Amino acid sequence: MAGAFHQMLAENYGPVVKLQTVFRKNVFYTFDPKAMNHILLKEMSSFPPIRLESGNVVLGNGLLGTAGEEHRKQRKMLNPVFSIAHMRSMMPMFNDIAQKLENTLNKRVQNGPAEIDLLGWMARTALELIGQSGFGYSFDNMEDDVPKHKYSLVIKNLVQVPALGRLSLYNVNFLPLLCKLFSAKTRTLLMNAVPWKAVHEVRDMVTYMHEFSVKVYEEKRRALEEGDEAVMRQLGQGKDILSILMKDNVNAGAEDKLEEDEIIAQFCAALGFLWTWISIRTFIFAAMDTTSNAMSRILQLLTVHPDVQDKMRQEISQARRRAETMRLYPPVAHVFRRAMEDSVVPLSKPVRGVDGRDITEVILPKGTMVDISIINSNRNTDFWGPMRWSGNPKDGFLPFRILYTNAKIPGVYSHLMTFNGGGRSCIGFKFSQLEMKVIISMLVEKFKFSPAPGKDIFWQMSGISSPVVVGGDGHPKLPLLVESAKLAAAAVSPNAEWTSNIGLAHDDSHLDAQIPLTKPQTPPPPLEIQPLIVSGSSKNRVDLVFFSDGYLLEDKDKFMQDALRLAEDVSGNQTFHTVKPLMNFWAAFTASEESGVGTGGKPKKTPYGLYRDGTELRAVYYAHPEVADAACTSLGKQCDFPILLGNDPLYGGLGGRFTVITSSILNGPQILRHELGHSIIPVGEEYDGGFAYFGVNAYHDLHEPVPWAHWIDQKDDEGEMDDIVVNLSNMN
């Protein structure tokens, strides 16, 4: 599918479309948020990836080639190695590789602008990053004219050679049946016997990938057996993902321990059109191909918009958050699922059927193929606003704001489906973000990029979107004209002084895109602060602040009473009573123009705009997060965890960036304790998917910085969180 086809479907038919394959099988094509939530979260076990069988057969028993309990076990073991703390420890390695890339490109442009295939260099850089940080192996010295490592060529060929196109129909329609009818040994014999060159090409590539993965694994295993000295002699010094995974697996309980073939499989899967599973081979594949192509897309867009490139170069030290490229041009445009049983999929809003009737849910018979459009979800004008298509490309570089905050889009990051959603979302999305920000920031600071003369670029969707030259040989490449940004600036303004103030080695603010990188521009509302329970200085406490919403001026005393009641309940309950001496509670009153909480998705005239969406009772949302952020920020160290307290007697709440509760006497205290679990730790949503507690948004080890870290005596303790030893002496 080309991008234009996705756009045509969205513009002409909307978020729900019935398609047919060449074998006249029905396909349910959708980017409706409620349908995606149902398929990827609530009923994910009923909608496994459509190529699960082929992934398991060809590339091993890895994370995305498994389902159910086996999948949960593998994901639980892998989550800690993708924590923010571990990503932060990789920064020196990332910067070192970025420096090597800079040195190589500088040699190419030292005599003036030069045409360079940036896709090739992005692929080499991505492979080296995942090689060193993933399993302590160097594929490339990043010097010019050095032949690419064979693994790099194999991966590129496996995803983008014509072989996969010729095998795709077989993969979707026949391989699942063969998996049920024949054993692995019989399938291998059939593969060797069939006179089909494409099958043999893929077989040989997969054989090499497996043999290489086993080789790396055995080297790591021997080093671990020989002890710490042998581990330290290796490239990653035991800090790479594979070494940590192997050590954690040794110490894991019997129910969580992974088999040797599962660990080897953990690095071998393609992310895209043919395979979507993680395994030693998966990490290489996913981190190299999707990320390198995404970086290439960013660079190509910057050549089309030189004014944006110049502005980005000027402002890059401020690290303003921009996610538009990953929104508008996700490396993987869509993912496939198959209904394993008859299902009823709800829709977020009715669609008009061919008979003219409104449809609020779709019945999917067992076996129906489901095509979830990531690219159309990310461009859905109902939520992102008008004029967001690439017909006017500069629109894609404007700061965005989702219009419908209750969309419930199941993506793991910033309302985007770019990294998929639910229990099968991309486990390494923080790694990918870090890689792109380090490399792109360096490239844009040091170099200027322009379109190569006479070479138009077309992005083809062969699973993972790849650039090709129009009228060329069809092989993926991105030739751009590259020159030194310093020399380019000097040519325009000979007397201008070139300055650079990027400090990648010291700036880790990019590690958490959920935290604003600049102070909020919205002024805080007028706040009247009163202490509720204060145990000591805010410099050495965790401070929780109740902010009023829906309380009129005459309701101020009621708000103070409601806040005190909730603070006393929380601090006195067994959940928090052991750490009560470490906590401060405050009340921050702001008078509202209207009383209560909004309903039907419409907030009232209140500071933070709390409202219910009308579809359920339990969730209470906020319409003005920028105001809440400004209010909390204005209090400095006095506000660690803001709590938005709505003047409403009914059950309801929300966890996350801001804890939201109501003044319900019956349920308010229980809801507050529950939602603080989502906000402080933070634990994932329990209603959709169940095992979301193992998601990438939860704390998994004690090495990750937490607000209470300075009270932990045994900072290297590997025990449970409730076993942390806290020193209560000298706390004033």
JSON list of N, CA and C in Angstrom, two decimals, residues 22-73:
[
{"chain": "A", "resi": 22, "resn": "VAL", "atom": "N", "xyz": [-6.95, -10.41, -2.68]},
{"chain": "A", "resi": 22, "resn": "VAL", "atom": "CA", "xyz": [-7.01, -11.00, -4.02]},
{"chain": "A", "resi": 22, "resn": "VAL", "atom": "C", "xyz": [-7.75, -12.33, -4.00]},
{"chain": "A", "resi": 23, "resn": "PHE", "atom": "N", "xyz": [-7.83, -12.97, -2.82]},
{"chain": "A", "resi": 23, "resn": "PHE", "atom": "CA", "xyz": [-8.58, -14.22, -2.70]},
{"chain": "A", "resi": 23, "resn": "PHE", "atom": "C", "xyz": [-10.01, -13.97, -2.20]},
{"chain": "A", "resi": 24, "resn": "ARG", "atom": "N", "xyz": [-10.43, -12.69, -2.28]},
{"chain": "A", "resi": 24, "resn": "ARG", "atom": "CA", "xyz": [-11.79, -12.27, -1.90]},
{"chain": "A", "resi": 24, "resn": "ARG", "atom": "C", "xyz": [-12.09, -12.55, -0.44]},
{"chain": "A", "resi": 25, "resn": "LYS", "atom": "N", "xyz": [-11.08, -12.48, 0.39]},
{"chain": "A", "resi": 25, "resn": "LYS", "atom": "CA", "xyz": [-11.28, -12.55, 1.83]},
{"chain": "A", "resi": 25, "resn": "LYS", "atom": "C", "xyz": [-11.51, -11.14, 2.36]},
{"chain": "A", "resi": 26, "resn": "ASN", "atom": "N", "xyz": [-12.44, -11.02, 3.31]},
{"chain": "A", "resi": 26, "resn": "ASN", "atom": "CA", "xyz": [-12.77, -9.71, 3.85]},
{"chain": "A", "resi": 26, "resn": "ASN", "atom": "C", "xyz": [-11.68, -9.20, 4.80]},
{"chain": "A", "resi": 27, "resn": "VAL", "atom": "N", "xyz": [-11.43, -7.91, 4.72]},
{"chain": "A", "resi": 27, "resn": "VAL", "atom": "CA", "xyz": [-10.48, -7.24, 5.60]},
{"chain": "A", "resi": 27, "resn": "VAL", "atom": "C", "xyz": [-11.19, -6.07, 6.28]},
{"chain": "A", "resi": 28, "resn": "PHE", "atom": "N", "xyz": [-11.10, -6.02, 7.61]},
{"chain": "A", "resi": 28, "resn": "PHE", "atom": "CA", "xyz": [-11.67, -4.92, 8.39]},
{"chain": "A", "resi": 28, "resn": "PHE", "atom": "C", "xyz": [-10.58, -3.87, 8.58]},
{"chain": "A", "resi": 29, "resn": "TYR", "atom": "N", "xyz": [-10.69, -2.78, 7.82]},
{"chain": "A", "resi": 29, "resn": "TYR", "atom": "CA", "xyz": [-9.69, -1.70, 7.86]},
{"chain": "A", "resi": 29, "resn": "TYR", "atom": "C", "xyz": [-10.22, -0.60, 8.78]},
{"chain": "A", "resi": 30, "resn": "THR", "atom": "N", "xyz": [-9.42, -0.19, 9.77]},
{"chain": "A", "resi": 30, "resn": "THR", "atom": "CA", "xyz": [-9.94, 0.79, 10.72]},
{"chain": "A", "resi": 30, "resn": "THR", "atom": "C", "xyz": [-8.83, 1.63, 11.34]},
{"chain": "A", "resi": 31, "resn": "PHE", "atom": "N", "xyz": [-9.20, 2.85, 11.71]},
{"chain": "A", "resi": 31, "resn": "PHE", "atom": "CA", "xyz": [-8.38, 3.65, 12.61]},
{"chain": "A", "resi": 31, "resn": "PHE", "atom": "C", "xyz": [-9.29, 4.35, 13.63]},
{"chain": "A", "resi": 32, "resn": "ASP", "atom": "N", "xyz": [-10.47, 3.76, 13.85]},
{"chain": "A", "resi": 32, "resn": "ASP", "atom": "CA", "xyz": [-11.39, 4.24, 14.87]},
{"chain": "A", "resi": 32, "resn": "ASP", "atom": "C", "xyz": [-10.78, 3.98, 16.25]},
{"chain": "A", "resi": 33, "resn": "PRO", "atom": "N", "xyz": [-10.67, 4.99, 17.12]},
{"chain": "A", "resi": 33, "resn": "PRO", "atom": "CA", "xyz": [-10.00, 4.80, 18.41]},
{"chain": "A", "resi": 33, "resn": "PRO", "atom": "C", "xyz": [-10.62, 3.71, 19.28]},
{"chain": "A", "resi": 34, "resn": "LYS", "atom": "N", "xyz": [-11.94, 3.66, 19.34]},
{"chain": "A", "resi": 34, "resn": "LYS", "atom": "CA", "xyz": [-12.59, 2.66, 20.19]},
{"chain": "A", "resi": 34, "resn": "LYS", "atom": "C", "xyz": [-12.38, 1.26, 19.64]},
{"chain": "A", "resi": 35, "resn": "ALA", "atom": "N", "xyz": [-12.40, 1.12, 18.32]},
{"chain": "A", "resi": 35, "resn": "ALA", "atom": "CA", "xyz": [-12.14, -0.18, 17.70]},
{"chain": "A", "resi": 35, "resn": "ALA", "atom": "C", "xyz": [-10.71, -0.61, 17.96]},
{"chain": "A", "resi": 36, "resn": "MET", "atom": "N", "xyz": [-9.76, 0.32, 17.80]},
{"chain": "A", "resi": 36, "resn": "MET", "atom": "CA", "xyz": [-8.36, -0.02, 18.07]},
{"chain": "A", "resi": 36, "resn": "MET", "atom": "C", "xyz": [-8.16, -0.39, 19.53]},
{"chain": "A", "resi": 37, "resn": "ASN", "atom": "N", "xyz": [-8.81, 0.33, 20.42]},
{"chain": "A", "resi": 37, "resn": "ASN", "atom": "CA", "xyz": [-8.71, 0.03, 21.85]},
{"chain": "A", "resi": 37, "resn": "ASN", "atom": "C", "xyz": [-9.23, -1.36, 22.14]},
{"chain": "A", "resi": 38, "resn": "HIS", "atom": "N", "xyz": [-10.32, -1.72, 21.50]},
{"chain": "A", "resi": 38, "resn": "HIS", "atom": "CA", "xyz": [-10.93, -3.04, 21.70]},
{"chain": "A", "resi": 38, "resn": "HIS", "atom": "C", "xyz": [-10.01, -4.14, 21.18]},
{"chain": "A", "resi": 39, "resn": "ILE", "atom": "N", "xyz": [-9.44, -3.94, 20.00]},
{"chain": "A", "resi": 39, "resn": "ILE", "atom": "CA", "xyz": [-8.64, -4.99, 19.35]},
{"chain": "A", "resi": 39, "resn": "ILE", "atom": "C", "xyz": [-7.25, -5.12, 19.98]},
{"chain": "A", "resi": 40, "resn": "LEU", "atom": "N", "xyz": [-6.63, -3.98, 20.29]},
{"chain": "A", "resi": 40, "resn": "LEU", "atom": "CA", "xyz": [-5.24, -4.00, 20.77]},
{"chain": "A", "resi": 40, "resn": "LEU", "atom": "C", "xyz": [-5.13, -4.09, 22.28]},
{"chain": "A", "resi": 41, "resn": "LEU", "atom": "N", "xyz": [-6.21, -3.76, 23.00]},
{"chain": "A", "resi": 41, "resn": "LEU", "atom": "CA", "xyz": [-6.13, -3.76, 24.46]},
{"chain": "A", "resi": 41, "resn": "LEU", "atom": "C", "xyz": [-7.12, -4.72, 25.10]},
{"chain": "A", "resi": 42, "resn": "LYS", "atom": "N", "xyz": [-8.41, -4.38, 25.02]},
{"chain": "A", "resi": 42, "resn": "LYS", "atom": "CA", "xyz": [-9.40, -5.12, 25.79]},
{"chain": "A", "resi": 42, "resn": "LYS", "atom": "C", "xyz": [-9.50, -6.58, 25.37]},
{"chain": "A", "resi": 43, "resn": "GLU", "atom": "N", "xyz": [-9.46, -6.85, 24.08]},
{"chain": "A", "resi": 43, "resn": "GLU", "atom": "CA", "xyz": [-9.62, -8.22, 23.59]},
{"chain": "A", "resi": 43, "resn": "GLU", "atom": "C", "xyz": [-8.40, -8.65, 22.79]},
{"chain": "A", "resi": 44, "resn": "MET", "atom": "N", "xyz": [-7.22, -8.25, 23.24]},
{"chain": "A", "resi": 44, "resn": "MET", "atom": "CA", "xyz": [-6.01, -8.52, 22.46]},
{"chain": "A", "resi": 44, "resn": "MET", "atom": "C", "xyz": [-5.75, -10.01, 22.27]},
{"chain": "A", "resi": 45, "resn": "SER", "atom": "N", "xyz": [-6.17, -10.83, 23.23]},
{"chain": "A", "resi": 45, "resn": "SER", "atom": "CA", "xyz": [-5.94, -12.27, 23.09]},
{"chain": "A", "resi": 45, "resn": "SER", "atom": "C", "xyz": [-6.77, -12.86, 21.96]},
{"chain": "A", "resi": 46, "resn": "SER", "atom": "N", "xyz": [-7.86, -12.19, 21.60]},
{"chain": "A", "resi": 46, "resn": "SER", "atom": "CA", "xyz": [-8.71, -12.66, 20.50]},
{"chain": "A", "resi": 46, "resn": "SER", "atom": "C", "xyz": [-8.25, -12.15, 19.14]},
{"chain": "A", "resi": 47, "resn": "PHE", "atom": "N", "xyz": [-7.26, -11.26, 19.15]},
{"chain": "A", "resi": 47, "resn": "PHE", "atom": "CA", "xyz": [-6.77, -10.68, 17.89]},
{"chain": "A", "resi": 47, "resn": "PHE", "atom": "C", "xyz": [-5.24, -10.73, 17.85]},
{"chain": "A", "resi": 48, "resn": "PRO", "atom": "N", "xyz": [-4.65, -11.91, 17.69]},
{"chain": "A", "resi": 48, "resn": "PRO", "atom": "CA", "xyz": [-3.19, -12.00, 17.62]},
{"chain": "A", "resi": 48, "resn": "PRO", "atom": "C", "xyz": [-2.68, -11.45, 16.30]},
{"chain": "A", "resi": 49, "resn": "PRO", "atom": "N", "xyz": [-1.39, -11.11, 16.23]},
{"chain": "A", "resi": 49, "resn": "PRO", "atom": "CA", "xyz": [-0.81, -10.66, 14.96]},
{"chain": "A", "resi": 49, "resn": "PRO", "atom": "C", "xyz": [-1.05, -11.68, 13.86]},
{"chain": "A", "resi": 50, "resn": "ILE", "atom": "N", "xyz": [-1.30, -11.21, 12.67]},
{"chain": "A", "resi": 50, "resn": "ILE", "atom": "CA", "xyz": [-1.72, -12.09, 11.59]},
{"chain": "A", "resi": 50, "resn": "ILE", "atom": "C", "xyz": [-0.60, -13.00, 11.12]},
{"chain": "A", "resi": 51, "resn": "ARG", "atom": "N", "xyz": [0.64, -12.61, 11.38]},
{"chain": "A", "resi": 51, "resn": "ARG", "atom": "CA", "xyz": [1.77, -13.43, 10.94]},
{"chain": "A", "resi": 51, "resn": "ARG", "atom": "C", "xyz": [2.51, -14.04, 12.12]},
{"chain": "A", "resi": 52, "resn": "LEU", "atom": "N", "xyz": [1.80, -14.33, 13.18]},
{"chain": "A", "resi": 52, "resn": "LEU", "atom": "CA", "xyz": [2.42, -14.92, 14.36]},
{"chain": "A", "resi": 52, "resn": "LEU", "atom": "C", "xyz": [3.07, -16.26, 14.04]},
{"chain": "A", "resi": 53, "resn": "GLU", "atom": "N", "xyz": [2.37, -17.07, 13.23]},
{"chain": "A", "resi": 53, "resn": "GLU", "atom": "CA", "xyz": [2.90, -18.40, 12.91]},
{"chain": "A", "resi": 53, "resn": "GLU", "atom": "C", "xyz": [4.20, -18.30, 12.12]},
{"chain": "A", "resi": 54, "resn": "SER", "atom": "N", "xyz": [4.22, -17.43, 11.11]},
{"chain": "A", "resi": 54, "resn": "SER", "atom": "CA", "xyz": [5.42, -17.33, 10.29]},
{"chain": "A", "resi": 54, "resn": "SER", "atom": "C", "xyz": [6.58, -16.77, 11.09]},
{"chain": "A", "resi": 55, "resn": "GLY", "atom": "N", "xyz": [6.29, -15.87, 12.01]},
{"chain": "A", "resi": 55, "resn": "GLY", "atom": "CA", "xyz": [7.35, -15.34, 12.84]},
{"chain": "A", "resi": 55, "resn": "GLY", "atom": "C", "xyz": [7.99, -16.41, 13.69]},
{"chain": "A", "resi": 56, "resn": "ASN", "atom": "N", "xyz": [7.17, -17.26, 14.27]},
{"chain": "A", "resi": 56, "resn": "ASN", "atom": "CA", "xyz": [7.70, -18.32, 15.13]},
{"chain": "A", "resi": 56, "resn": "ASN", "atom": "C", "xyz": [8.46, -19.34, 14.32]},
{"chain": "A", "resi": 57, "resn": "VAL", "atom": "N", "xyz": [7.98, -19.66, 13.12]},
{"chain": "A", "resi": 57, "resn": "VAL", "atom": "CA", "xyz": [8.62, -20.68, 12.29]},
{"chain": "A", "resi": 57, "resn": "VAL", "atom": "C", "xyz": [9.97, -20.19, 11.77]},
{"chain": "A", "resi": 58, "resn": "VAL", "atom": "N", "xyz": [10.00, -18.97, 11.25]},
{"chain": "A", "resi": 58, "resn": "VAL", "atom": "CA", "xyz": [11.19, -18.53, 10.53]},
{"chain": "A", "resi": 58, "resn": "VAL", "atom": "C", "xyz": [12.25, -17.95, 11.44]},
{"chain": "A", "resi": 59, "resn": "LEU", "atom": "N", "xyz": [11.85, -17.15, 12.45]},
{"chain": "A", "resi": 59, "resn": "LEU", "atom": "CA", "xyz": [12.86, -16.42, 13.21]},
{"chain": "A", "resi": 59, "resn": "LEU", "atom": "C", "xyz": [12.90, -16.75, 14.70]},
{"chain": "A", "resi": 60, "resn": "GLY", "atom": "N", "xyz": [12.12, -17.69, 15.15]},
{"chain": "A", "resi": 60, "resn": "GLY", "atom": "CA", "xyz": [12.30, -18.11, 16.53]},
{"chain": "A", "resi": 60, "resn": "GLY", "atom": "C", "xyz": [11.17, -17.72, 17.45]},
{"chain": "A", "resi": 61, "resn": "ASN", "atom": "N", "xyz": [11.29, -18.22, 18.68]},
{"chain": "A", "resi": 61, "resn": "ASN", "atom": "CA", "xyz": [10.24, -18.11, 19.68]},
{"chain": "A", "resi": 61, "resn": "ASN", "atom": "C", "xyz": [10.42, -16.84, 20.50]},
{"chain": "A", "resi": 62, "resn": "GLY", "atom": "N", "xyz": [10.45, -15.69, 19.83]},
{"chain": "A", "resi": 62, "resn": "GLY", "atom": "CA", "xyz": [10.71, -14.43, 20.50]},
{"chain": "A", "resi": 62, "resn": "GLY", "atom": "C", "xyz": [9.46, -13.76, 21.02]},
{"chain": "A", "resi": 63, "resn": "LEU", "atom": "N", "xyz": [9.64, -12.55, 21.58]},
{"chain": "A", "resi": 63, "resn": "LEU", "atom": "CA", "xyz": [8.56, -11.86, 22.26]},
{"chain": "A", "resi": 63, "resn": "LEU", "atom": "C", "xyz": [7.33, -11.65, 21.39]},
{"chain": "A", "resi": 64, "resn": "LEU", "atom": "N", "xyz": [7.51, -11.12, 20.18]},
{"chain": "A", "resi": 64, "resn": "LEU", "atom": "CA", "xyz": [6.36, -10.83, 19.34]},
{"chain": "A", "resi": 64, "resn": "LEU", "atom": "C", "xyz": [5.96, -12.01, 18.46]},
{"chain": "A", "resi": 65, "resn": "GLY", "atom": "N", "xyz": [6.62, -13.14, 18.66]},
{"chain": "A", "resi": 65, "resn": "GLY", "atom": "CA", "xyz": [6.19, -14.36, 17.98]},
{"chain": "A", "resi": 65, "resn": "GLY", "atom": "C", "xyz": [5.46, -15.28, 18.93]},
{"chain": "A", "resi": 66, "resn": "THR", "atom": "N", "xyz": [5.18, -14.79, 20.14]},
{"chain": "A", "resi": 66, "resn": "THR", "atom": "CA", "xyz": [4.48, -15.60, 21.14]},
{"chain": "A", "resi": 66, "resn": "THR", "atom": "C", "xyz": [3.22, -14.87, 21.57]},
{"chain": "A", "resi": 67, "resn": "ALA", "atom": "N", "xyz": [2.39, -15.57, 22.31]},
{"chain": "A", "resi": 67, "resn": "ALA", "atom": "CA", "xyz": [1.14, -14.98, 22.79]},
{"chain": "A", "resi": 67, "resn": "ALA", "atom": "C", "xyz": [0.85, -15.51, 24.19]},
{"chain": "A", "resi": 68, "resn": "GLY", "atom": "N", "xyz": [-0.15, -14.90, 24.84]},
{"chain": "A", "resi": 68, "resn": "GLY", "atom": "CA", "xyz": [-0.61, -15.39, 26.12]},
{"chain": "A", "resi": 68, "resn": "GLY", "atom": "C", "xyz": [0.43, -15.31, 27.22]},
{"chain": "A", "resi": 69, "resn": "GLU", "atom": "N", "xyz": [0.46, -16.33, 28.07]},
{"chain": "A", "resi": 69, "resn": "GLU", "atom": "CA", "xyz": [1.34, -16.33, 29.23]},
{"chain": "A", "resi": 69, "resn": "GLU", "atom": "C", "xyz": [2.81, -16.30, 28.84]},
{"chain": "A", "resi": 70, "resn": "GLU", "atom": "N", "xyz": [3.17, -16.99, 27.77]},
{"chain": "A", "resi": 70, "resn": "GLU", "atom": "CA", "xyz": [4.56, -16.99, 27.31]},
{"chain": "A", "resi": 70, "resn": "GLU", "atom": "C", "xyz": [5.00, -15.59, 26.90]},
{"chain": "A", "resi": 71, "resn": "HIS", "atom": "N", "xyz": [4.11, -14.88, 26.22]},
{"chain": "A", "resi": 71, "resn": "HIS", "atom": "CA", "xyz": [4.41, -13.51, 25.82]},
{"chain": "A", "resi": 71, "resn": "HIS", "atom": "C", "xyz": [4.58, -12.61, 27.04]},
{"chain": "A", "resi": 72, "resn": "ARG", "atom": "N", "xyz": [3.68, -12.74, 28.03]},
{"chain": "A", "resi": 72, "resn": "ARG", "atom": "CA", "xyz": [3.76, -11.91, 29.23]},
{"chain": "A", "resi": 72, "resn": "ARG", "atom": "C", "xyz": [5.05, -12.19, 30.00]},
{"chain": "A", "resi": 73, "resn": "LYS", "atom": "N", "xyz": [5.44, -13.46, 30.07]},
{"chain": "A", "resi": 73, "resn": "LYS", "atom": "CA", "xyz": [6.66, -13.82, 30.79]},
{"chain": "A", "resi": 73, "resn": "LYS", "atom": "C", "xyz": [7.88, -13.17, 30.14]}
]
